Structures are given as C-alpha cells and as structure tokens.
Amino acid sequence: VTGSFAKRHLAVARRKEEEPFATHSLDHYPLTSPLLSVDRFLDDRENIVGEDLVCWVSVGKEHVTRAEDIPLVSNFGVQFALLPWNYNIENPAMQLPMVRS
C-alpha cells in the first residue's frame, strides 16, 4: 500500500542498492501496488545480524496554520535523533574527580 512507511515509527532492513527510498515520486496516488514499499522491503524477513542496515524512520508534525504562513509555511520542521538509553549503569560524570578550588 502507498505510504506503508507511515504504519510504523521505525523499520530496520538490510541495505540494498535497489531499495534507495521508502517511496517513489509517482506513489502519491492511492495505488494498491506502489513502485516502492517498505512493506515489501520487510517481507523477506532477511537476517540483519552483521549486515549493513537502513532505518526507515517515520516522523510527523501537526501544523496549525496562521496568518503569517501565507503564502509559504516557513516555520515547519521535524527531526529525528538516535540517543543512548541506559547505556551506562550510572551517570559517567559521577566518576570524574572532584575539582577543589
């Protein structure tokens, strides 16, 4: 289905040269068989251990228009970041030597 990348927040697949994008520029029509589909990228259930990976990330933002947006929306932006979660047992800064003045 077109827009299958939006079904999930994150999809991880083995990197392939023939799968460079999550969608195709002609896939904006409601096609039942899109040219590119993250669903198809994931269907093969390939082993990803020790492989080059690609992460298909879906982010969105609700935008409430305002008079200042006309004729262009200039304040629109989204971002994605990978951050460690409980990477250390405790805050590593606690192991720094105390500075005495």
CSV table of N, CA, C and O in Angstrom, one decimal, residues 11-100:
chain,number,residue,atom,x,y,z
A,11,ALA,N,11.4,1.2,11.0
A,11,ALA,CA,11.6,-0.1,10.3
A,11,ALA,C,13.0,-0.3,10.0
A,11,ALA,O,13.7,0.6,9.5
A,12,VAL,N,13.6,-1.5,10.3
A,12,VAL,CA,15.0,-1.7,10.0
A,12,VAL,C,15.1,-2.9,9.0
A,12,VAL,O,14.5,-3.9,9.2
A,13,ALA,N,15.9,-2.7,8.0
A,13,ALA,CA,16.0,-3.7,6.9
A,13,ALA,C,17.5,-3.7,6.5
A,13,ALA,O,18.3,-2.8,6.7
A,14,ARG,N,17.8,-4.8,5.8
A,14,ARG,CA,19.2,-5.0,5.2
A,14,ARG,C,19.3,-4.0,4.1
A,14,ARG,O,18.3,-3.8,3.3
A,15,ARG,N,20.4,-3.3,4.0
A,15,ARG,CA,20.6,-2.3,2.9
A,15,ARG,C,20.8,-2.9,1.6
A,15,ARG,O,21.5,-3.9,1.5
A,16,LYS,N,20.0,-2.4,0.6
A,16,LYS,CA,20.1,-2.9,-0.8
A,16,LYS,C,20.2,-1.7,-1.7
A,16,LYS,O,19.4,-0.8,-1.5
A,17,GLU,N,21.0,-1.8,-2.7
A,17,GLU,CA,21.1,-0.7,-3.7
A,17,GLU,C,19.8,-0.5,-4.4
A,17,GLU,O,19.5,0.6,-4.8
A,18,GLU,N,19.0,-1.5,-4.7
A,18,GLU,CA,17.7,-1.4,-5.4
A,18,GLU,C,16.6,-0.9,-4.5
A,18,GLU,O,15.5,-0.7,-5.0
A,19,GLU,N,16.9,-0.6,-3.2
A,19,GLU,CA,15.9,0.0,-2.3
A,19,GLU,C,16.4,1.3,-1.7
A,19,GLU,O,16.6,1.4,-0.5
A,20,PRO,N,16.6,2.3,-2.6
A,20,PRO,CA,17.2,3.5,-2.1
A,20,PRO,C,16.2,4.5,-1.3
A,20,PRO,O,16.7,5.3,-0.6
A,21,PHE,N,14.9,4.4,-1.6
A,21,PHE,CA,14.0,5.3,-1.0
A,21,PHE,C,12.8,4.5,-0.5
A,21,PHE,O,12.5,3.4,-1.0
A,22,ALA,N,12.0,5.1,0.5
A,22,ALA,CA,10.8,4.5,1.0
A,22,ALA,C,9.6,4.6,0.1
A,22,ALA,O,8.7,3.8,0.2
A,23,THR,N,9.7,5.7,-0.7
A,23,THR,CA,8.6,5.9,-1.7
A,23,THR,C,9.2,6.3,-3.0
A,23,THR,O,10.3,6.7,-3.1
A,24,HIS,N,8.3,6.3,-4.0
A,24,HIS,CA,8.7,6.8,-5.3
A,24,HIS,C,7.9,8.1,-5.6
A,24,HIS,O,6.8,8.3,-5.1
A,25,SER,N,8.4,9.0,-6.4
A,25,SER,CA,7.8,10.2,-6.7
A,25,SER,C,6.4,10.0,-7.3
A,25,SER,O,5.6,10.9,-7.3
A,26,LEU,N,6.2,8.9,-7.9
A,26,LEU,CA,4.9,8.6,-8.6
A,26,LEU,C,3.9,7.9,-7.6
A,26,LEU,O,2.8,7.5,-8.0
A,27,ASP,N,4.3,7.6,-6.4
A,27,ASP,CA,3.5,6.8,-5.5
A,27,ASP,C,2.5,7.7,-4.7
A,27,ASP,O,2.0,7.2,-3.7
A,28,HIS,N,2.3,8.9,-5.0
A,28,HIS,CA,1.4,9.8,-4.2
A,28,HIS,C,-0.1,9.5,-4.6
A,28,HIS,O,-1.0,10.0,-4.0
A,29,TYR,N,-0.3,8.7,-5.6
A,29,TYR,CA,-1.7,8.3,-5.9
A,29,TYR,C,-2.0,7.1,-5.1
A,29,TYR,O,-1.1,6.4,-4.7
A,30,PRO,N,-3.3,6.9,-4.8
A,30,PRO,CA,-3.7,5.8,-3.9
A,30,PRO,C,-3.5,4.4,-4.7
A,30,PRO,O,-4.5,3.8,-5.1
A,31,LEU,N,-2.3,4.0,-4.8
A,31,LEU,CA,-2.0,2.7,-5.5
A,31,LEU,C,-2.1,1.6,-4.6
A,31,LEU,O,-1.7,1.6,-3.4
A,32,THR,N,-2.6,0.5,-5.1
A,32,THR,CA,-2.6,-0.8,-4.3
A,32,THR,C,-1.3,-1.5,-4.5
A,32,THR,O,-0.9,-2.4,-3.7
A,33,SER,N,-0.5,-1.1,-5.5
A,33,SER,CA,0.7,-1.8,-5.8
A,33,SER,C,1.8,-0.7,-6.1
A,33,SER,O,2.1,-0.4,-7.3
A,34,PRO,N,2.3,0.0,-5.1
A,34,PRO,CA,3.2,1.1,-5.3
A,34,PRO,C,4.6,0.6,-5.9
A,34,PRO,O,4.9,-0.6,-5.8
A,35,LEU,N,5.3,1.5,-6.5
A,35,LEU,CA,6.6,1.2,-7.1
A,35,LEU,C,7.6,0.8,-6.0
A,35,LEU,O,8.4,-0.1,-6.2
A,36,LEU,N,7.6,1.5,-4.9
A,36,LEU,CA,8.4,1.2,-3.7
A,36,LEU,C,7.5,1.1,-2.5
A,36,LEU,O,6.6,1.8,-2.3
A,37,SER,N,7.9,0.1,-1.6
A,37,SER,CA,7.1,-0.1,-0.4
A,37,SER,C,8.0,-0.7,0.7
A,37,SER,O,8.6,-1.7,0.5
A,38,VAL,N,7.9,0.0,1.8
A,38,VAL,CA,8.7,-0.5,3.0
A,38,VAL,C,8.1,-1.9,3.4
A,38,VAL,O,8.9,-2.8,3.8
A,39,ASP,N,6.8,-2.1,3.2
A,39,ASP,CA,6.3,-3.5,3.5
A,39,ASP,C,7.0,-4.5,2.7
A,39,ASP,O,7.3,-5.6,3.2
A,40,ARG,N,7.2,-4.3,1.4
A,40,ARG,CA,7.9,-5.3,0.6
A,40,ARG,C,9.4,-5.4,1.0
A,40,ARG,O,10.0,-6.5,0.9
A,41,PHE,N,10.0,-4.3,1.5
A,41,PHE,CA,11.4,-4.4,1.9
A,41,PHE,C,11.5,-5.3,3.2
A,41,PHE,O,12.5,-6.0,3.4
A,42,LEU,N,10.4,-5.4,4.0
A,42,LEU,CA,10.4,-6.2,5.2
A,42,LEU,C,9.9,-7.6,5.0
A,42,LEU,O,10.1,-8.5,5.8
A,43,ASP,N,9.2,-7.8,3.9
A,43,ASP,CA,8.5,-9.1,3.7
A,43,ASP,C,9.5,-10.3,3.6
A,43,ASP,O,9.1,-11.4,4.1
A,44,ASP,N,10.7,-10.1,3.2
A,44,ASP,CA,11.6,-11.2,3.0
A,44,ASP,C,12.2,-11.7,4.3
A,44,ASP,O,12.8,-12.8,4.4
A,45,ARG,N,12.0,-11.0,5.4
A,45,ARG,CA,12.5,-11.4,6.7
A,45,ARG,C,13.9,-11.8,6.8
A,45,ARG,O,14.3,-12.8,7.4
A,46,GLU,N,14.8,-11.1,6.1
A,46,GLU,CA,16.2,-11.4,6.0
A,46,GLU,C,16.9,-11.2,7.3
A,46,GLU,O,16.5,-10.3,8.1
A,47,ASN,N,17.9,-12.0,7.6
A,47,ASN,CA,18.7,-11.9,8.8
A,47,ASN,C,19.5,-10.6,8.6
A,47,ASN,O,20.1,-10.3,7.6
A,48,ILE,N,19.5,-9.7,9.7
A,48,ILE,CA,20.2,-8.4,9.6
A,48,ILE,C,21.5,-8.4,10.5
A,48,ILE,O,22.2,-7.4,10.5
A,49,VAL,N,21.7,-9.5,11.2
A,49,VAL,CA,22.9,-9.5,12.0
A,49,VAL,C,24.2,-9.5,11.2
A,49,VAL,O,24.4,-10.2,10.2
A,50,GLY,N,25.1,-8.5,11.5
A,50,GLY,CA,26.3,-8.4,10.8
A,50,GLY,C,26.2,-7.8,9.4
A,50,GLY,O,27.1,-7.9,8.6
A,51,GLU,N,25.1,-7.2,9.1
A,51,GLU,CA,24.8,-6.6,7.7
A,51,GLU,C,24.8,-5.1,7.8
A,51,GLU,O,24.6,-4.5,8.9
A,52,ASP,N,25.0,-4.5,6.7
A,52,ASP,CA,24.7,-3.0,6.6
A,52,ASP,C,23.2,-2.8,6.7
A,52,ASP,O,22.5,-3.5,6.0
A,53,LEU,N,22.8,-1.9,7.5
A,53,LEU,CA,21.4,-1.7,7.7
A,53,LEU,C,20.9,-0.3,7.2
A,53,LEU,O,21.7,0.6,7.1
A,54,VAL,N,19.6,-0.2,7.0
A,54,VAL,CA,19.0,1.0,6.7
A,54,VAL,C,17.8,1.1,7.6
A,54,VAL,O,17.1,0.1,7.9
A,55,CYS,N,17.6,2.3,8.2
A,55,CYS,CA,16.4,2.5,9.1
A,55,CYS,C,15.5,3.4,8.4
A,55,CYS,O,15.8,4.6,8.0
A,56,TRP,N,14.3,3.0,8.3
A,56,TRP,CA,13.2,3.8,7.7
A,56,TRP,C,12.4,4.4,8.9
A,56,TRP,O,11.8,3.8,9.6
A,57,VAL,N,12.6,5.7,9.0
A,57,VAL,CA,12.0,6.4,10.2
A,57,VAL,C,10.9,7.3,9.7
A,57,VAL,O,11.0,8.0,8.7
A,58,SER,N,9.8,7.2,10.4
A,58,SER,CA,8.6,8.0,10.1
A,58,SER,C,8.4,9.0,11.1
A,58,SER,O,8.2,8.7,12.3
A,59,VAL,N,8.4,10.3,10.8
A,59,VAL,CA,8.2,11.4,11.7
A,59,VAL,C,7.0,12.2,11.1
A,59,VAL,O,6.9,12.3,9.9
A,60,GLY,N,6.3,12.8,12.0
A,60,GLY,CA,5.2,13.7,11.5
A,60,GLY,C,5.0,14.9,12.5
A,60,GLY,O,5.6,14.9,13.6
A,61,LYS,N,4.3,15.8,12.0
A,61,LYS,CA,4.1,17.0,12.8
A,61,LYS,C,2.7,17.6,12.5
A,61,LYS,O,2.3,17.7,11.3
A,62,GLU,N,2.0,18.0,13.5
A,62,GLU,CA,0.7,18.6,13.2
A,62,GLU,C,1.0,20.1,13.1
A,62,GLU,O,1.8,20.7,13.8
A,63,HIS,N,0.5,20.7,12.0
A,63,HIS,CA,0.7,22.1,11.8
A,63,HIS,C,-0.6,22.9,11.8
A,63,HIS,O,-1.5,22.6,11.0
A,64,VAL,N,-0.7,23.8,12.7
A,64,VAL,CA,-1.9,24.7,12.7
A,64,VAL,C,-1.5,26.0,12.0
A,64,VAL,O,-0.6,26.7,12.4
A,65,THR,N,-2.2,26.3,10.9
A,65,THR,CA,-1.8,27.4,10.1
A,65,THR,C,-2.1,28.7,10.8
A,65,THR,O,-3.0,28.8,11.7
A,66,ARG,N,-1.4,29.8,10.4
A,66,ARG,CA,-1.6,31.1,11.0
A,66,ARG,C,-1.4,32.1,9.9
A,66,ARG,O,-0.9,31.8,8.8
A,67,ALA,N,-1.9,33.3,10.1
A,67,ALA,CA,-1.9,34.3,9.0
A,67,ALA,C,-0.5,34.6,8.5
A,67,ALA,O,-0.3,34.8,7.3
A,68,GLU,N,0.6,34.4,9.3
A,68,GLU,CA,1.9,34.7,8.9
A,68,GLU,C,2.5,33.6,7.9
A,68,GLU,O,3.5,33.8,7.3
A,69,ASP,N,1.8,32.5,7.8
A,69,ASP,CA,2.2,31.4,7.0
A,69,ASP,C,1.9,31.7,5.5
A,69,ASP,O,2.5,31.0,4.6
A,70,ILE,N,1.0,32.6,5.2
A,70,ILE,CA,0.6,32.8,3.8
A,70,ILE,C,1.6,33.7,3.1
A,70,ILE,O,2.0,34.7,3.7
A,71,PRO,N,2.2,33.4,2.0
A,71,PRO,CA,1.8,32.3,1.1
A,71,PRO,C,2.7,31.0,1.4
A,71,PRO,O,2.4,30.0,0.8
A,72,LEU,N,3.7,31.1,2.2
A,72,LEU,CA,4.6,30.0,2.4
A,72,LEU,C,4.7,29.6,3.9
A,72,LEU,O,4.6,30.5,4.8
A,73,VAL,N,4.8,28.3,4.1
A,73,VAL,CA,5.0,27.8,5.5
A,73,VAL,C,6.5,27.9,5.8
A,73,VAL,O,7.2,27.1,5.2
A,74,SER,N,6.9,28.7,6.7
A,74,SER,CA,8.3,28.9,6.9
A,74,SER,C,8.8,28.3,8.2
A,74,SER,O,10.0,28.3,8.5
A,75,ASN,N,7.8,28.0,9.1
A,75,ASN,CA,8.2,27.5,10.4
A,75,ASN,C,8.0,26.0,10.6
A,75,ASN,O,7.8,25.6,11.7
A,76,PHE,N,8.0,25.3,9.5
A,76,PHE,CA,7.8,23.8,9.6
A,76,PHE,C,9.1,23.1,9.7
A,76,PHE,O,10.0,23.3,8.9
A,77,GLY,N,9.1,22.2,10.7
A,77,GLY,CA,10.3,21.3,10.8
A,77,GLY,C,10.1,20.1,11.7
A,77,GLY,O,9.3,20.2,12.6
A,78,VAL,N,10.8,19.1,11.4
A,78,VAL,CA,10.8,17.9,12.2
A,78,VAL,C,12.2,17.4,12.3
A,78,VAL,O,13.1,17.7,11.5
A,79,GLN,N,12.5,16.5,13.3
A,79,GLN,CA,13.8,16.0,13.4
A,79,GLN,C,13.7,14.6,14.0
A,79,GLN,O,12.7,14.2,14.6
A,80,PHE,N,14.8,13.9,13.9
A,80,PHE,CA,15.0,12.6,14.4
A,80,PHE,C,16.4,12.4,15.0
A,80,PHE,O,17.3,12.9,14.4
A,81,ALA,N,16.5,11.8,16.1
A,81,ALA,CA,17.8,11.6,16.7
A,81,ALA,C,17.9,10.2,17.4
A,81,ALA,O,16.9,9.8,18.0
A,82,LEU,N,19.0,9.6,17.3
A,82,LEU,CA,19.3,8.4,18.0
A,82,LEU,C,20.1,8.7,19.3
A,82,LEU,O,21.2,9.2,19.2
A,83,LEU,N,19.5,8.4,20.4
A,83,LEU,CA,20.2,8.7,21.7
A,83,LEU,C,20.3,7.4,22.5
A,83,LEU,O,19.4,6.6,22.5
A,84,PRO,N,21.4,7.3,23.2
A,84,PRO,CA,21.5,6.1,24.1
A,84,PRO,C,20.5,6.1,25.2
A,84,PRO,O,20.1,7.2,25.7
A,85,TRP,N,20.0,5.0,25.6
A,85,TRP,CA,19.1,4.9,26.7
A,85,TRP,C,19.6,3.8,27.7
A,85,TRP,O,19.8,2.6,27.4
A,86,ASN,N,20.0,4.3,28.9
A,86,ASN,CA,20.6,3.4,29.9
A,86,ASN,C,21.8,2.7,29.4
A,86,ASN,O,22.1,1.5,29.7
A,87,TYR,N,22.6,3.4,28.6
A,87,TYR,CA,23.9,2.9,28.1
A,87,TYR,C,24.9,2.6,29.2
A,87,TYR,O,25.6,1.6,29.2
A,88,ASN,N,24.9,3.5,30.2
A,88,ASN,CA,25.8,3.3,31.4
A,88,ASN,C,24.9,2.9,32.6
A,88,ASN,O,23.7,3.2,32.6
A,89,ILE,N,25.5,2.2,33.5
A,89,ILE,CA,24.8,1.8,34.7
A,89,ILE,C,24.4,3.0,35.5
A,89,ILE,O,23.4,3.1,36.2
A,90,GLU,N,25.3,4.0,35.5
A,90,GLU,CA,25.1,5.3,36.2
A,90,GLU,C,25.6,6.4,35.4
A,90,GLU,O,26.3,6.2,34.4
A,91,ASN,N,25.4,7.6,35.8
A,91,ASN,CA,25.9,8.8,35.1
A,91,ASN,C,27.4,8.8,35.2
A,91,ASN,O,28.0,8.8,36.2
A,92,PRO,N,28.1,8.7,34.0
A,92,PRO,CA,29.5,8.6,34.0
A,92,PRO,C,30.2,9.9,34.5
A,92,PRO,O,31.3,9.8,34.9
A,93,ALA,N,29.5,11.0,34.6
A,93,ALA,CA,30.1,12.2,35.1
A,93,ALA,C,30.3,12.0,36.6
A,93,ALA,O,31.2,12.8,37.2
A,94,MET,N,29.7,11.1,37.3
A,94,MET,CA,29.9,10.9,38.7
A,94,MET,C,31.2,10.3,39.0
A,94,MET,O,31.7,10.3,40.1
A,95,GLN,N,31.9,9.7,38.0
A,95,GLN,CA,33.3,9.2,38.1
A,95,GLN,C,34.4,10.2,37.9
A,95,GLN,O,35.6,9.8,38.1
A,96,LEU,N,34.0,11.4,37.6
A,96,LEU,CA,35.1,12.4,37.3
A,96,LEU,C,35.6,12.9,38.7
A,96,LEU,O,34.9,12.9,39.7
A,97,PRO,N,36.9,13.2,38.7
A,97,PRO,CA,37.5,13.7,40.0
A,97,PRO,C,36.9,15.0,40.4
A,97,PRO,O,36.6,15.8,39.5
A,98,MET,N,36.8,15.2,41.7
A,98,MET,CA,36.2,16.5,42.2
A,98,MET,C,37.3,17.6,42.0
A,98,MET,O,38.5,17.4,42.2
A,99,VAL,N,36.8,18.7,41.6
A,99,VAL,CA,37.7,19.9,41.4
A,99,VAL,C,37.6,20.7,42.7
A,99,VAL,O,36.5,21.2,43.1
A,100,ARG,N,38.7,20.9,43.3
A,100,ARG,CA,38.7,21.8,44.5
A,100,ARG,C,39.4,23.1,44.2
A,100,ARG,O,40.4,23.2,43.5
